[in-house]
Coordinates of C-alpha atoms and ligand atoms in Angstrom, one line a residue:
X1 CA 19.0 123.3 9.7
X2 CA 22.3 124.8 9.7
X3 CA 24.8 123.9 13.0
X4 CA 25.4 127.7 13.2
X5 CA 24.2 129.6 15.5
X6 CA 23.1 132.3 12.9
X7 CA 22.4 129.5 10.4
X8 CA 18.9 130.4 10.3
X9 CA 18.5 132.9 7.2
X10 CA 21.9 131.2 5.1
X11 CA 21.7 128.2 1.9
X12 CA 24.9 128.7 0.6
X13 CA 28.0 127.3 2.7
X14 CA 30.9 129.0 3.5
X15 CA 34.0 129.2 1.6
X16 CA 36.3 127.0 4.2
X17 CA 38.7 129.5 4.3
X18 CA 36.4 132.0 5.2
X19 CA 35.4 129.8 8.0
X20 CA 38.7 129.3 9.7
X21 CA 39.0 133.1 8.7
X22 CA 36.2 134.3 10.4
X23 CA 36.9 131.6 13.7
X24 CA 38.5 132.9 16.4
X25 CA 38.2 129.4 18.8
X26 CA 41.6 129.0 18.5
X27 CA 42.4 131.7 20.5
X28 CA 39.5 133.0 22.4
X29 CA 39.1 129.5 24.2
X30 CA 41.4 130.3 26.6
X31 CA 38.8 132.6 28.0
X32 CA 36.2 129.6 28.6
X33 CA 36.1 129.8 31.9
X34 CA 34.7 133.5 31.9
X35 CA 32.1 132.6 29.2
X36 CA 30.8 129.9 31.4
X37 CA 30.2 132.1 34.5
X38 CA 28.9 134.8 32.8
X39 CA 26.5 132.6 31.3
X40 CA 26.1 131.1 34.7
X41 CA 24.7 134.1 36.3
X42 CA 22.9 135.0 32.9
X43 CA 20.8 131.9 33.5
X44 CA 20.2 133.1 37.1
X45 CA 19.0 136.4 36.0
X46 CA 16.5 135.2 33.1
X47 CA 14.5 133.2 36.1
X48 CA 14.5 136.6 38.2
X49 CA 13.2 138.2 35.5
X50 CA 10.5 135.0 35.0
X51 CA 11.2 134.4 31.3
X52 CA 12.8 130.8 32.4
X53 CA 11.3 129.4 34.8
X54 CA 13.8 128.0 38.2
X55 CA 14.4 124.9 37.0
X56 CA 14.8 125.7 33.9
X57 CA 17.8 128.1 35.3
X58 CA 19.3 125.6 37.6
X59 CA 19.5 122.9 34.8
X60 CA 21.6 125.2 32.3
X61 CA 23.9 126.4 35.7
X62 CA 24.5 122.7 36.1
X63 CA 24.9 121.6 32.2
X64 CA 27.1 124.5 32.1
X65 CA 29.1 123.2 34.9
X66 CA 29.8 120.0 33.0
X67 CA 31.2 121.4 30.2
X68 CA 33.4 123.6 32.3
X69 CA 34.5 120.3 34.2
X70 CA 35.3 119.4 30.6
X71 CA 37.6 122.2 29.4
X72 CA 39.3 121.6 33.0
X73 CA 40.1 118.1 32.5
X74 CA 40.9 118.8 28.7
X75 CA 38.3 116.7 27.1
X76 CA 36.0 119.3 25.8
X77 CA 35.9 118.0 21.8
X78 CA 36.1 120.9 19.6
X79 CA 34.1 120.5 16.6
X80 CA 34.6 121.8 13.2
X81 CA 31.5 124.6 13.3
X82 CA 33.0 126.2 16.3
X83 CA 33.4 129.5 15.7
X84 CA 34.2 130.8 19.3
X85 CA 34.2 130.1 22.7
X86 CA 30.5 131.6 22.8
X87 CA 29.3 129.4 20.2
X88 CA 31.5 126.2 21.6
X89 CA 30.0 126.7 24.8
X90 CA 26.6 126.8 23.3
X91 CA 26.7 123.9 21.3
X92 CA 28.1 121.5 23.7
X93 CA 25.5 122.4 26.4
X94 CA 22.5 121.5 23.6
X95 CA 24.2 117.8 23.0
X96 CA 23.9 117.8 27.0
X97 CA 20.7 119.2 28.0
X98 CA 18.5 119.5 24.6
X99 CA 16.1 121.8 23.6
X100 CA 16.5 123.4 27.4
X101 CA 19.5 125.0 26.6
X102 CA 18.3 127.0 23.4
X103 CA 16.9 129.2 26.4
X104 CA 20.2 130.6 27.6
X105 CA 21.2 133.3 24.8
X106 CA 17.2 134.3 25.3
X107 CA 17.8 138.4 25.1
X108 CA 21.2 137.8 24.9
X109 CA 24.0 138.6 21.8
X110 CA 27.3 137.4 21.3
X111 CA 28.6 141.3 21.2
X112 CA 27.3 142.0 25.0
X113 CA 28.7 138.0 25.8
X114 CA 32.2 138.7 24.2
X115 CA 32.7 141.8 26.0
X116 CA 32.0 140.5 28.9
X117 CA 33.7 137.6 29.0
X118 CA 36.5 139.7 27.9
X119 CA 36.3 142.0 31.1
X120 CA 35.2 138.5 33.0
X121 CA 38.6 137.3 31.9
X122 CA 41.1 140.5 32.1
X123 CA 40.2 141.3 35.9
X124 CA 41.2 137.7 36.7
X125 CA 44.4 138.3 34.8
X126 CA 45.4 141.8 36.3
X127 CA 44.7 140.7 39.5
X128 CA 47.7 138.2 38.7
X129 CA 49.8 140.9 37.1
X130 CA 49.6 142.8 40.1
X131 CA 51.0 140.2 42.3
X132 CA 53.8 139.9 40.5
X133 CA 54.4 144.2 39.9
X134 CA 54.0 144.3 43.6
X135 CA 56.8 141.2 44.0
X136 CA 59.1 143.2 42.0
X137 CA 58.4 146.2 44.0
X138 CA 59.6 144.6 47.3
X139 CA 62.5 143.0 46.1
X140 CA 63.7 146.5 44.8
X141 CA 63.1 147.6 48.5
X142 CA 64.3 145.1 50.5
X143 CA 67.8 145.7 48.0
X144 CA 68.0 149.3 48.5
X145 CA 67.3 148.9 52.5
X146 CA 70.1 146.1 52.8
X147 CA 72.3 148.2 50.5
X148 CA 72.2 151.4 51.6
X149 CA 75.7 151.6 52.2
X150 CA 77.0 151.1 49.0
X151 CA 77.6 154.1 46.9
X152 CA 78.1 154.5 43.1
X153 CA 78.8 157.1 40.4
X154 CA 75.4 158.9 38.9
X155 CA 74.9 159.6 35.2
X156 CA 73.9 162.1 33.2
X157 CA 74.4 161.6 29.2
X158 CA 75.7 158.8 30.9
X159 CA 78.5 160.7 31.8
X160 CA 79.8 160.2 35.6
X161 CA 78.0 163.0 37.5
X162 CA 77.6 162.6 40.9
X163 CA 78.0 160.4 43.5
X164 CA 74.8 158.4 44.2
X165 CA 73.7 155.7 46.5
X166 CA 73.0 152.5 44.8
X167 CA 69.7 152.0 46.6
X168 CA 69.1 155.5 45.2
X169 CA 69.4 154.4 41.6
X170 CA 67.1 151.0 42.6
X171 CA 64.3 153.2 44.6
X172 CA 64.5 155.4 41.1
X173 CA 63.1 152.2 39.4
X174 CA 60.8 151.0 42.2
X175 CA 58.9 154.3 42.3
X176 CA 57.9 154.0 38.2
X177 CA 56.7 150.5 39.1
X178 CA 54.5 151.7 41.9
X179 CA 52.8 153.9 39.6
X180 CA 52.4 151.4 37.1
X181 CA 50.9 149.7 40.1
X182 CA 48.5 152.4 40.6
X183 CA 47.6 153.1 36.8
X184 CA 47.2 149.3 37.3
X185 CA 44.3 149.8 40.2
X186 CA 42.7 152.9 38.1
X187 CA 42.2 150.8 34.8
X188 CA 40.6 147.9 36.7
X189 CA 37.9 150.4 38.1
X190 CA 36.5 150.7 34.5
X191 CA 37.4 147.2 33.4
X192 CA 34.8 146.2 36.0
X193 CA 32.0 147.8 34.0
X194 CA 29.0 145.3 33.0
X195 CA 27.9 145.3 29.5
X196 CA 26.1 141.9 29.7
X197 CA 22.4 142.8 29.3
X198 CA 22.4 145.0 26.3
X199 CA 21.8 142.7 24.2
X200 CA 23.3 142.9 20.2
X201 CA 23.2 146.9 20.6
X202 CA 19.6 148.4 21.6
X203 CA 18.8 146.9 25.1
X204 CA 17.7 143.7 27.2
X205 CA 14.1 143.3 26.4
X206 CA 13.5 141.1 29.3
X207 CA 14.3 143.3 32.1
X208 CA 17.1 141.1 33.5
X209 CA 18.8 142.9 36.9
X210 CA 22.0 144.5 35.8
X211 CA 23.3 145.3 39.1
X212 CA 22.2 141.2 40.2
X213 CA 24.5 140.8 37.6
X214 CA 27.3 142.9 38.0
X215 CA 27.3 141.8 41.5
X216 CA 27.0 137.8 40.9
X217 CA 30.0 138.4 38.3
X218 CA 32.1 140.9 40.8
X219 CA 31.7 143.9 38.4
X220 CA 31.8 147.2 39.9
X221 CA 29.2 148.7 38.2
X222 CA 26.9 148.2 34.9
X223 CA 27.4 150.4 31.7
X224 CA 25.1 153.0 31.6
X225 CA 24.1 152.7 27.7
X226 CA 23.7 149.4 26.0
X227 CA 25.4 150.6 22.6
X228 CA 28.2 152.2 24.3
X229 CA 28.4 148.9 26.4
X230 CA 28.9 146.5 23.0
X231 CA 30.8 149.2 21.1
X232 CA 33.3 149.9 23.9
X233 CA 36.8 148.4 24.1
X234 CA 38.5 151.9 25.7
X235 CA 39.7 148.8 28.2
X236 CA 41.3 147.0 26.1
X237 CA 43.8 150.2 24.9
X238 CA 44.0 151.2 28.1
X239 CA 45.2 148.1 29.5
X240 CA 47.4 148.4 26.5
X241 CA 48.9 151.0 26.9
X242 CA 49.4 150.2 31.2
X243 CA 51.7 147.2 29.3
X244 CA 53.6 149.6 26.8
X245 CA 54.6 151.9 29.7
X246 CA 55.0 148.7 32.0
X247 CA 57.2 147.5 29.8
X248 CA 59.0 151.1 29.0
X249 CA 59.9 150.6 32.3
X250 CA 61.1 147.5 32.4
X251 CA 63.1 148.1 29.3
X252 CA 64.8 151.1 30.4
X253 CA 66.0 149.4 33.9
X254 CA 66.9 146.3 31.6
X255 CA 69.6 149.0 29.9
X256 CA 70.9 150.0 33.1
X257 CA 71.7 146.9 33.9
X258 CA 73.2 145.4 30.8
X259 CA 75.4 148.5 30.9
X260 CA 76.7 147.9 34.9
X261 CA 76.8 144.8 33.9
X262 CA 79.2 145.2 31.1
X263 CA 83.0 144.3 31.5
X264 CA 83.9 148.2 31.5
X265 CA 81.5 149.1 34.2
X266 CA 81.6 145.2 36.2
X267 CA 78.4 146.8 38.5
X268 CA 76.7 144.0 39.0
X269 CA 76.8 140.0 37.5
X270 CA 73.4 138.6 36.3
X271 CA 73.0 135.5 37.8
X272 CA 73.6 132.0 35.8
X273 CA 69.7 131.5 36.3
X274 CA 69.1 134.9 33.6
X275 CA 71.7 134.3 31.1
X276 CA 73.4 132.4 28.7
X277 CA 76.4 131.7 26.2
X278 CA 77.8 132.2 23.2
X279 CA 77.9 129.0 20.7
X280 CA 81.2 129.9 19.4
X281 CA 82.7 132.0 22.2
X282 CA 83.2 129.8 25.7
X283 CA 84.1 133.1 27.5
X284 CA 80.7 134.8 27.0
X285 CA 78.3 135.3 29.3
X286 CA 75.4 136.9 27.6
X287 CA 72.4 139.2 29.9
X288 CA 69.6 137.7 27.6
X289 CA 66.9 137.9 30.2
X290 CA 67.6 141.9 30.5
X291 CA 67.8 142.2 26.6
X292 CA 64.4 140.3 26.0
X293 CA 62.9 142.1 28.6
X294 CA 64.3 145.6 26.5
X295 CA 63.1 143.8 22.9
X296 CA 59.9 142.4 24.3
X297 CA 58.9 146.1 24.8
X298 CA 58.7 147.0 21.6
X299 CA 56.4 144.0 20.6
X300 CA 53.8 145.6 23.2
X301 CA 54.2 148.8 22.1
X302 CA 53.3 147.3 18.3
X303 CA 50.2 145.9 20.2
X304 CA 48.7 149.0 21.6
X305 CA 49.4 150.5 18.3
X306 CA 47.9 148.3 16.2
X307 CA 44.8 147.9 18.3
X308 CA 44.5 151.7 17.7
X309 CA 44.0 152.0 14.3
X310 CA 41.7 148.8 14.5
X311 CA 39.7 150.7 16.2
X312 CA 39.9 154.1 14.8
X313 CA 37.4 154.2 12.4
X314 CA 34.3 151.5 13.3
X315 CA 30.7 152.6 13.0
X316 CA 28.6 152.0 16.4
X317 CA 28.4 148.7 18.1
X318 CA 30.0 145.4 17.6
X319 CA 31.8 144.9 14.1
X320 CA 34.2 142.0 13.6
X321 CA 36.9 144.0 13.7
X322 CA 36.4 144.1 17.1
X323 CA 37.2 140.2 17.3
X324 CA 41.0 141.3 16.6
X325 CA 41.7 143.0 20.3
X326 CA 42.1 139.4 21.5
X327 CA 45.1 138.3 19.9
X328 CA 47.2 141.7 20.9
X329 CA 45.2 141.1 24.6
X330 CA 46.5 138.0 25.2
X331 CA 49.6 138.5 24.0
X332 CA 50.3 141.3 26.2
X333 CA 49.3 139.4 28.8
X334 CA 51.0 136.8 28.6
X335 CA 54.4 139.1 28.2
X336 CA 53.9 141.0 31.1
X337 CA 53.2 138.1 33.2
X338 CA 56.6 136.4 32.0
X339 CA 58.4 139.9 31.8
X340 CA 57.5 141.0 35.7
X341 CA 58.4 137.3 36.7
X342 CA 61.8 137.7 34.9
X343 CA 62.4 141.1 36.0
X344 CA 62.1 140.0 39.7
X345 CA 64.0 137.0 40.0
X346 CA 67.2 138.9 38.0
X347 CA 67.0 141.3 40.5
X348 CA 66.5 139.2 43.2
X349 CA 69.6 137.1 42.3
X350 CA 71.5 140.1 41.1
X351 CA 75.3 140.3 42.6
X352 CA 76.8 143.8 43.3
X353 CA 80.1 145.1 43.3
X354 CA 80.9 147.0 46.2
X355 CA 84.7 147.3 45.4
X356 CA 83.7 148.3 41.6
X357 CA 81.5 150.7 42.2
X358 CA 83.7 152.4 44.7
X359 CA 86.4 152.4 41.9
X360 CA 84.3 154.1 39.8
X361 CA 84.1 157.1 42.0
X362 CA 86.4 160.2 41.0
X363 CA 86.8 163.5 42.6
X364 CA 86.3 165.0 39.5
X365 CA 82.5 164.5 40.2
X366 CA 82.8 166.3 43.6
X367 CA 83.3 169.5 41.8
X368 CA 79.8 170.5 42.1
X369 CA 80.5 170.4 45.8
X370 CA 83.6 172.1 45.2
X371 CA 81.3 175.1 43.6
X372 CA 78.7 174.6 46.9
X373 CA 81.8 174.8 49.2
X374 CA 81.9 178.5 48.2
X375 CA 78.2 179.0 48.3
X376 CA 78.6 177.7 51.6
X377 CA 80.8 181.0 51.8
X378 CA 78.5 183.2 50.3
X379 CA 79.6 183.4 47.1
X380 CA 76.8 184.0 44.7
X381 CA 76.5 179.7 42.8
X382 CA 77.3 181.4 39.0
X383 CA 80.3 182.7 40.7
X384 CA 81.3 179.1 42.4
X385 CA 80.4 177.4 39.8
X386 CA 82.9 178.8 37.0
X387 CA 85.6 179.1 39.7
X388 CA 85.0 175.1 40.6
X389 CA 85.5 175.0 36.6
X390 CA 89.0 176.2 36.6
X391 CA 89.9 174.4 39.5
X392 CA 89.0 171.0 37.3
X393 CA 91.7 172.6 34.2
X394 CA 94.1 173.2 36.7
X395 CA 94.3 169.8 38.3
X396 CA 94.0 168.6 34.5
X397 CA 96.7 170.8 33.4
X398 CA 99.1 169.8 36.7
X399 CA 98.2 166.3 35.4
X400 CA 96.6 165.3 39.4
X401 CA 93.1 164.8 40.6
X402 CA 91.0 167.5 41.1
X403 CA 91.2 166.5 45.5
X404 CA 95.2 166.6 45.3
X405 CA 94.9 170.5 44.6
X406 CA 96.4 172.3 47.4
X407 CA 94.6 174.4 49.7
X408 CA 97.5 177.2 48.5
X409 CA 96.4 176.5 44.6
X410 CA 92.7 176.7 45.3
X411 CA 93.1 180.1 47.0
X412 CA 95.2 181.1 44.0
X413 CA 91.6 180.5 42.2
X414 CA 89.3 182.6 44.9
X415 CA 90.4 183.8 48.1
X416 CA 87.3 182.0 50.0
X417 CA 89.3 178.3 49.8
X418 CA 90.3 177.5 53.0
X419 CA 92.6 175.1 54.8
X420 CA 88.8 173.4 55.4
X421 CA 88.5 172.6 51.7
X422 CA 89.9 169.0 52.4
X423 CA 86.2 168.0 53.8
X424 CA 84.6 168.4 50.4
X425 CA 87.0 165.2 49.1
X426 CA 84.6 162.6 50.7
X427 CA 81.9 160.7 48.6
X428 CA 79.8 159.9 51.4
X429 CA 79.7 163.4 52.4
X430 CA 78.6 164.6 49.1
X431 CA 75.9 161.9 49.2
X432 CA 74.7 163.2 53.0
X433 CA 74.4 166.3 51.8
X434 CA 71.9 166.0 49.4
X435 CA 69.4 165.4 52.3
X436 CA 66.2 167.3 50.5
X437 CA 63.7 164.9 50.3
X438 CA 64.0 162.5 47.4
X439 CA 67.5 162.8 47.6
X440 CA 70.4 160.3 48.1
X441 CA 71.5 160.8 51.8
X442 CA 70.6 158.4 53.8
X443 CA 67.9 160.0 55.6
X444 CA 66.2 160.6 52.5
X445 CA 66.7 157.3 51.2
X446 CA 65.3 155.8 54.4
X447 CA 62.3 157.5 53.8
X448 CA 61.8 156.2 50.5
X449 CA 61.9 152.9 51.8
X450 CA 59.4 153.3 54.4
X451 CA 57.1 155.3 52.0
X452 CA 57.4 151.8 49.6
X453 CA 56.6 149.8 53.0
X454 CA 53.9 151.6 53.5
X455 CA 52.2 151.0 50.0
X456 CA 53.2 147.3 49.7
X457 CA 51.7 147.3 53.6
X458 CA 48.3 147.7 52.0
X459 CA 48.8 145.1 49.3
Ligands
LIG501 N1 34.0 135.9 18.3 C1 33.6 137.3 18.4 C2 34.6 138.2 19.0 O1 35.6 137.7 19.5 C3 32.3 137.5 19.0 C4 31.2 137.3 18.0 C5 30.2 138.3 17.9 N2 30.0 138.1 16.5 C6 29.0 138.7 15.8 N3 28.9 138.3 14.6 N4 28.1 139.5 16.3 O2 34.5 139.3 19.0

């Protein structure tokens, strides 16, 4: 009799390339933990439903709890005809128990096994992933409340704009974060769908308890049609695509930073711990961690893409195509574990320049509230706005700063200046008085931060 599991209607062998081909062990072990306890509570339910008998059940939960004390201590002895975890598993628990174990896949298939021990596996994994997104939430916080004093020159075009608070510009990466957070929550809702108990595509014919299931394997619910349930891998692209925008995030703070952090701008230093050198030039202090976390994005995105058209045009249920969500699955993963563990401790260990970013300030980009100074006055903004617009050629054409434009020389431009024109030359004032909510006064800024405190305050 053939060692495979399917051996049963197959002579010929396989081609041996077809074998390592068609294996995916050397991947999908990683999720042995998950196959075990999901055939753990399989077991269980197969003596509910009185096809096994008890003992029968607790004899394959204990044999399976050898081999899992196997793959803990790194002993488990792979052997050439395993295919995948599933089959692995399988085989190992028949050299333990004998003919006894031949009872667990009773009902069952490898396609409603693999998907879930695929869920099994990612909710164990986000759960991780959110620890660390939350992490990198509160450092951004607890910078932007310590900081609030520091002020710094907004971009547009990545022109200078307007003056900003630095804690503005860390909130305005903290808030995608928490809604990768939240996209993060959403997803895991449908993750936790059960599909173990339909079987290769029709059904369980065994009645096994779905919801004992889902409950013994902390799913949230069961999937409501068995070929839906084996065909289904909308959880895989959507955690997918949670990592690509994730890590659109990630990669556009990374940019930020490796700009401030740039000699010309001189922002912020990356700590020793997130960079390195040149090999040729001693001076160079390179922000690697910031531009890996920028090029890993792109990997990701390849990920969810590819997935995609893996899946674009299968028939109903499980065909082996399906086998290849687990290489881009783990590999996002794994770089989004790495990537939110990176991103934190750079910013946690980030140094700013207080004396730089106040250099960087210039009145020119308090002409805006030059223009609202008149609005102030009544002056309709169109108006202001092209009048602020000659006052900036004017102090370019006197060769001065736009603030060093007399009170005399402003009137000579509208007759509203007055001698109380001199206010409007003050940073911090032009930050206050954006005091809307969401913007960068300090008030408003504050209230970002308790509105973060609040979230992380529920975990
Ligand atoms: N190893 C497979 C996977 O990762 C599961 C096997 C289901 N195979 C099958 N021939 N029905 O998707």
């Amino acid at each position: 009799m053939s060692s495979k599991l399917w051996g049963g209607r197959f002579t010929g062998v396989n081609d041996p390339l077809m074998e390592a081909f068609n294996a995916s062990i050397s991947f999908d072990k990683r999720m042995w933990r998950a196959d075990i306890t999901g055939s753990q509570a399989y077991a269980q339910a197969l003596a509910r439903s009185g096809i096994i008998t008890a003992d029968e059940a607790a004899q394959l939960v204990a044999g399976l709890e050898r081999v899992a004390d196997e793959w803990a201590a790194g002993t488990f002895e792979l052997h050439p005809g395993d295919e995948d975890i599933h089959t692995a598993n399988e085989r190992r628990l028949t050299e333990l128990l004998g003919d006894v174990a031949g009872k667990l896949h009773t009902g069952r298939s490898r396609n409603d096994q693999v998907a879930t021990d695929t869920r099994l596996w990612l909710l164990g994994e986000i759960g991780v992933l959110r620890g660390h997104l939350r992490e990198l939430i509160r450092i951004a916080t607890d910078r932007a409340a310590a900081e609030i004093d520091l002020l710094m020159p907004g971009y547009t075009h990545l022109q200078p704009a307007q003056p900003t608070r630095w804690s503005h510009w860390l909130l305005s990466h903290a808030w995608p974060w928490q809604r990768d957070a939240q996209r993060l929550d959403e997803l895991t809702q449908r993750v936790g769908s059960l599909p173990l108990g339909s079987g290769a595509l029709a059904g369980n014919p065994f009645r096994v308890d779905r919801d004992f299931l889902a409950q013994a394997l902390g799913f949230a619910s069961v999937a409501p049609n068995s070929l839906d349930a084996v065909s289904d891998r909308d959880f895989v692209a959507e955690f997918l695509f949670w990592a690509s925008l994730t890590m659109l995030h990630l990669s556009r703070w990374s940019e930020d930073l490796i700009i401030y952090s740039s000699r010309e701008f001189g922002f912020v230093v990356v700590a020793d711990a997130y960079s390195t050198g040149s090999s040729l030039m001693p001076q160079k202090k390179n922000p690697d961690s910031l531009e890996l976390l920028r090029g890993k994005s792109g990997r990701v995105f390849g990920e969810l893409a590819g997935f995609l058209m893996t899946a674009k045009g299968l028939p109903s249920s499980f065909n082996k195509d399906l086998q290849e969500d687990k290489e881009p699955l783990y590999d996002a993963v794994d770089t989004l574990c790495d990537s939110l563990q990176i991103a934190g401790g750079v910013l946690a260990t980030l140094t700013v320049k207080p004396e730089k970013l106040a250099a960087s300030l210039v009145p020119e980009m308090l002409s805006t509230d030059l223009a609202e100074y008149l609005v102030r006055k009544g002056i309709p903004f169109r108006e202001t706005h092209h009048v602020a617009g000659a006052a900036v050629r004017l102090a370019e054409e006197s060769g001065v700063p736009l603030s060093a434009l007399s009170p005399a020389q402003l009137q000579s431009l509208h007759p509203a200046f007055g001698e109380d024109v001199a206010e409007v030359w003050s940073y911090e004032r032009s930050v206050e008085q954006r005091d809307a909510s969401g913007g960068s006064s300090r008030r408003a800024v504050q209230a970002q931060i308790a509105s973060l405190r609040g979230w992380l305050a529920q975990g």
